[in-house]
Amino acid sequence: GAVVSQHPSRVICKSGTSVKIECRSLDFQATTMFWYRQFPKQSLMLMATSNEGSKATYEQGVEKDKFLINHASLTLSTLTVTSAHPEDSSFYICSAYRDRGEQYFGPGTRLTVT
Amino acid sequence: ELKVEQNPLFLSMQEGKNYTIYCNYSTTSDRLYWYRQDPGKSLESLFVLLSNGAVKQEGRLMASLDTKARLSTLHITAAVHDLSATYFCAVDAKLVFGAGTILRVKS
């Protein structure tokens, strides 16, 4: 099956710093990638849709200036959490959309802001 | 706004018995997904259902889709301990997720 990687898998940062998370589709090209956030014992919430070569589309309530998304190539999307605060601590998961209606998820990045 | 409801939210199963998880959604959609999540892990794709009446089976799990009723079911046959996990349904290309169903299989 298709593989999507995320890096890093875990990151601890200090409040006020920025963190970049990478999402790569390893064996297919993904014109669309999605970023989700999952708090403990909760479901996944879509944060934004990342389209290659264009601006990301953010869901209601997600601050686009805080969560910067760049989809520079057909295999790479990045999420940068700027000026992170403890309430941003969460599990961030990306997915890459392939044709035939299939989506493939990355392994997730656990962010802890101290 | 698309809403997705799963029930039950928690299911304690006995080994060897059969169970069903239900996923209802509020607006028309042409695709429905089922995923499994183990603690601390990302999502594992189980099924993609793309048409009314679609039925897919893998091992002890079988998923079906009724687009007219806006309902999908995930049926578990003869539960085994390895099936303990959280199961999510998700609807639409943007994947609007249900709340998840926590499955625990007891010996």
PDB file of N, CA and C in Angstrom, chain B residues 68-107:
ATOM      1  N   LYS B  68     -28.829   5.788   0.840  1.00  0.00           N
ATOM      2  CA  LYS B  68     -30.181   6.352   0.975  1.00  0.00           C
ATOM      3  C   LYS B  68     -30.513   6.593   2.433  1.00  0.00           C
ATOM      4  N   ALA B  69     -30.130   5.678   3.274  1.00  0.00           N
ATOM      5  CA  ALA B  69     -30.352   5.825   4.714  1.00  0.00           C
ATOM      6  C   ALA B  69     -29.242   6.625   5.371  1.00  0.00           C
ATOM      7  N   ARG B  70     -28.185   6.929   4.624  1.00  0.00           N
ATOM      8  CA  ARG B  70     -27.001   7.621   5.159  1.00  0.00           C
ATOM      9  C   ARG B  70     -26.458   6.853   6.358  1.00  0.00           C
ATOM     10  N   LEU B  71     -26.245   5.580   6.133  1.00  0.00           N
ATOM     11  CA  LEU B  71     -25.852   4.698   7.228  1.00  0.00           C
ATOM     12  C   LEU B  71     -24.810   3.700   6.733  1.00  0.00           C
ATOM     13  N   SER B  72     -23.776   3.540   7.544  1.00  0.00           N
ATOM     14  CA  SER B  72     -22.824   2.476   7.305  1.00  0.00           C
ATOM     15  C   SER B  72     -22.714   1.641   8.570  1.00  0.00           C
ATOM     16  N   THR B  73     -22.456   0.367   8.385  1.00  0.00           N
ATOM     17  CA  THR B  73     -22.269  -0.505   9.533  1.00  0.00           C
ATOM     18  C   THR B  73     -20.930  -1.218   9.407  1.00  0.00           C
ATOM     19  N   LEU B  74     -20.335  -1.464  10.551  1.00  0.00           N
ATOM     20  CA  LEU B  74     -19.130  -2.278  10.626  1.00  0.00           C
ATOM     21  C   LEU B  74     -19.470  -3.462  11.513  1.00  0.00           C
ATOM     22  N   HIS B  75     -19.507  -4.627  10.902  1.00  0.00           N
ATOM     23  CA  HIS B  75     -19.921  -5.821  11.628  1.00  0.00           C
ATOM     24  C   HIS B  75     -18.698  -6.642  12.003  1.00  0.00           C
ATOM     25  N   ILE B  76     -18.678  -7.056  13.244  1.00  0.00           N
ATOM     26  CA  ILE B  76     -17.563  -7.854  13.756  1.00  0.00           C
ATOM     27  C   ILE B  76     -18.078  -9.260  14.031  1.00  0.00           C
ATOM     28  N   THR B  77     -17.425 -10.210  13.426  1.00  0.00           N
ATOM     29  CA  THR B  77     -17.827 -11.606  13.585  1.00  0.00           C
ATOM     30  C   THR B  77     -16.844 -12.332  14.483  1.00  0.00           C
ATOM     31  N   ALA B  78     -17.371 -12.987  15.513  1.00  0.00           N
ATOM     32  CA  ALA B  78     -16.546 -13.811  16.409  1.00  0.00           C
ATOM     33  C   ALA B  78     -15.338 -13.021  16.906  1.00  0.00           C
ATOM     34  N   ALA B  79     -15.623 -12.023  17.707  1.00  0.00           N
ATOM     35  CA  ALA B  79     -14.588 -11.091  18.168  1.00  0.00           C
ATOM     36  C   ALA B  79     -13.408 -11.820  18.814  1.00  0.00           C
ATOM     37  N   VAL B  80     -12.237 -11.291  18.533  1.00  0.00           N
ATOM     38  CA  VAL B  80     -11.014 -11.779  19.160  1.00  0.00           C
ATOM     39  C   VAL B  80     -10.274 -10.597  19.773  1.00  0.00           C
ATOM     40  N   HIS B  81      -9.372 -10.895  20.702  1.00  0.00           N
ATOM     41  CA  HIS B  81      -8.701  -9.842  21.463  1.00  0.00           C
ATOM     42  C   HIS B  81      -7.967  -8.844  20.563  1.00  0.00           C
ATOM     43  N   ASP B  82      -7.405  -9.331  19.470  1.00  0.00           N
ATOM     44  CA  ASP B  82      -6.632  -8.481  18.557  1.00  0.00           C
ATOM     45  C   ASP B  82      -7.455  -7.348  17.943  1.00  0.00           C
ATOM     46  N   LEU B  83      -8.751  -7.452  18.024  1.00  0.00           N
ATOM     47  CA  LEU B  83      -9.601  -6.402  17.455  1.00  0.00           C
ATOM     48  C   LEU B  83      -9.782  -5.216  18.398  1.00  0.00           C
ATOM     49  N   SER B  84      -9.283  -5.309  19.611  1.00  0.00           N
ATOM     50  CA  SER B  84      -9.389  -4.199  20.559  1.00  0.00           C
ATOM     51  C   SER B  84      -8.655  -2.983  20.005  1.00  0.00           C
ATOM     52  N   ALA B  85      -9.361  -1.885  19.836  1.00  0.00           N
ATOM     53  CA  ALA B  85      -8.811  -0.648  19.262  1.00  0.00           C
ATOM     54  C   ALA B  85      -9.941   0.364  19.243  1.00  0.00           C
ATOM     55  N   THR B  86      -9.652   1.538  18.693  1.00  0.00           N
ATOM     56  CA  THR B  86     -10.706   2.520  18.445  1.00  0.00           C
ATOM     57  C   THR B  86     -10.992   2.543  16.957  1.00  0.00           C
ATOM     58  N   TYR B  87     -12.250   2.515  16.599  1.00  0.00           N
ATOM     59  CA  TYR B  87     -12.665   2.474  15.205  1.00  0.00           C
ATOM     60  C   TYR B  87     -13.407   3.759  14.861  1.00  0.00           C
ATOM     61  N   PHE B  88     -12.999   4.341  13.758  1.00  0.00           N
ATOM     62  CA  PHE B  88     -13.622   5.575  13.301  1.00  0.00           C
ATOM     63  C   PHE B  88     -14.251   5.364  11.926  1.00  0.00           C
ATOM     64  N   CYS B  89     -15.406   5.979  11.744  1.00  0.00           N
ATOM     65  CA  CYS B  89     -15.891   6.134  10.381  1.00  0.00           C
ATOM     66  C   CYS B  89     -15.650   7.584   9.986  1.00  0.00           C
ATOM     67  N   ALA B  90     -15.530   7.822   8.705  1.00  0.00           N
ATOM     68  CA  ALA B  90     -15.321   9.175   8.205  1.00  0.00           C
ATOM     69  C   ALA B  90     -16.027   9.296   6.874  1.00  0.00           C
ATOM     70  N   VAL B  91     -16.555  10.478   6.626  1.00  0.00           N
ATOM     71  CA  VAL B  91     -17.380  10.679   5.443  1.00  0.00           C
ATOM     72  C   VAL B  91     -16.824  11.813   4.608  1.00  0.00           C
ATOM     73  N   ASP B  92     -16.929  11.658   3.306  1.00  0.00           N
ATOM     74  CA  ASP B  92     -16.583  12.719   2.359  1.00  0.00           C
ATOM     75  C   ASP B  92     -15.082  12.779   2.120  1.00  0.00           C
ATOM     76  N   ALA B  93     -14.724  13.424   1.034  1.00  0.00           N
ATOM     77  CA  ALA B  93     -13.306  13.487   0.650  1.00  0.00           C
ATOM     78  C   ALA B  93     -12.471  14.204   1.709  1.00  0.00           C
ATOM     79  N   LYS B  94     -13.115  15.134   2.445  1.00  0.00           N
ATOM     80  CA  LYS B  94     -12.379  15.859   3.478  1.00  0.00           C
ATOM     81  C   LYS B  94     -12.375  15.124   4.807  1.00  0.00           C
ATOM     82  N   LEU B  95     -12.960  13.944   4.820  1.00  0.00           N
ATOM     83  CA  LEU B  95     -12.951  13.100   6.003  1.00  0.00           C
ATOM     84  C   LEU B  95     -13.465  13.807   7.249  1.00  0.00           C
ATOM     85  N   VAL B  96     -14.760  13.912   7.343  1.00  0.00           N
ATOM     86  CA  VAL B  96     -15.389  14.351   8.583  1.00  0.00           C
ATOM     87  C   VAL B  96     -15.566  13.091   9.429  1.00  0.00           C
ATOM     88  N   PHE B  97     -14.941  13.085  10.587  1.00  0.00           N
ATOM     89  CA  PHE B  97     -14.874  11.875  11.389  1.00  0.00           C
ATOM     90  C   PHE B  97     -16.021  11.784  12.387  1.00  0.00           C
ATOM     91  N   GLY B  98     -16.422  10.543  12.644  1.00  0.00           N
ATOM     92  CA  GLY B  98     -17.269  10.285  13.790  1.00  0.00           C
ATOM     93  C   GLY B  98     -16.421  10.341  15.052  1.00  0.00           C
ATOM     94  N   ALA B  99     -17.080  10.227  16.193  1.00  0.00           N
ATOM     95  CA  ALA B  99     -16.391  10.361  17.476  1.00  0.00           C
ATOM     96  C   ALA B  99     -15.511   9.167  17.793  1.00  0.00           C
ATOM     97  N   GLY B 100     -15.738   8.071  17.098  1.00  0.00           N
ATOM     98  CA  GLY B 100     -14.942   6.883  17.363  1.00  0.00           C
ATOM     99  C   GLY B 100     -15.654   5.923  18.301  1.00  0.00           C
ATOM    100  N   THR B 101     -15.388   4.651  18.115  1.00  0.00           N
ATOM    101  CA  THR B 101     -15.937   3.607  18.973  1.00  0.00           C
ATOM    102  C   THR B 101     -14.771   2.842  19.568  1.00  0.00           C
ATOM    103  N   ILE B 102     -14.693   2.829  20.874  1.00  0.00           N
ATOM    104  CA  ILE B 102     -13.638   2.099  21.561  1.00  0.00           C
ATOM    105  C   ILE B 102     -14.110   0.671  21.763  1.00  0.00           C
ATOM    106  N   LEU B 103     -13.372  -0.252  21.182  1.00  0.00           N
ATOM    107  CA  LEU B 103     -13.707  -1.674  21.306  1.00  0.00           C
ATOM    108  C   LEU B 103     -12.749  -2.340  22.276  1.00  0.00           C
ATOM    109  N   ARG B 104     -13.304  -3.094  23.200  1.00  0.00           N
ATOM    110  CA  ARG B 104     -12.496  -3.896  24.100  1.00  0.00           C
ATOM    111  C   ARG B 104     -13.058  -5.310  24.088  1.00  0.00           C
ATOM    112  N   VAL B 105     -12.203  -6.248  23.807  1.00  0.00           N
ATOM    113  CA  VAL B 105     -12.625  -7.638  23.761  1.00  0.00           C
ATOM    114  C   VAL B 105     -12.160  -8.335  25.031  1.00  0.00           C
ATOM    115  N   LYS B 106     -13.106  -8.922  25.722  1.00  0.00           N
ATOM    116  CA  LYS B 106     -12.804  -9.619  26.969  1.00  0.00           C
ATOM    117  C   LYS B 106     -12.783 -11.114  26.717  1.00  0.00           C
ATOM    118  N   SER B 107     -11.884 -11.777  27.430  1.00  0.00           N
ATOM    119  CA  SER B 107     -11.805 -13.240  27.295  1.00  0.00           C
ATOM    120  C   SER B 107     -12.974 -13.902  27.990  1.00  0.00           C
TER     121      SER B 107
END
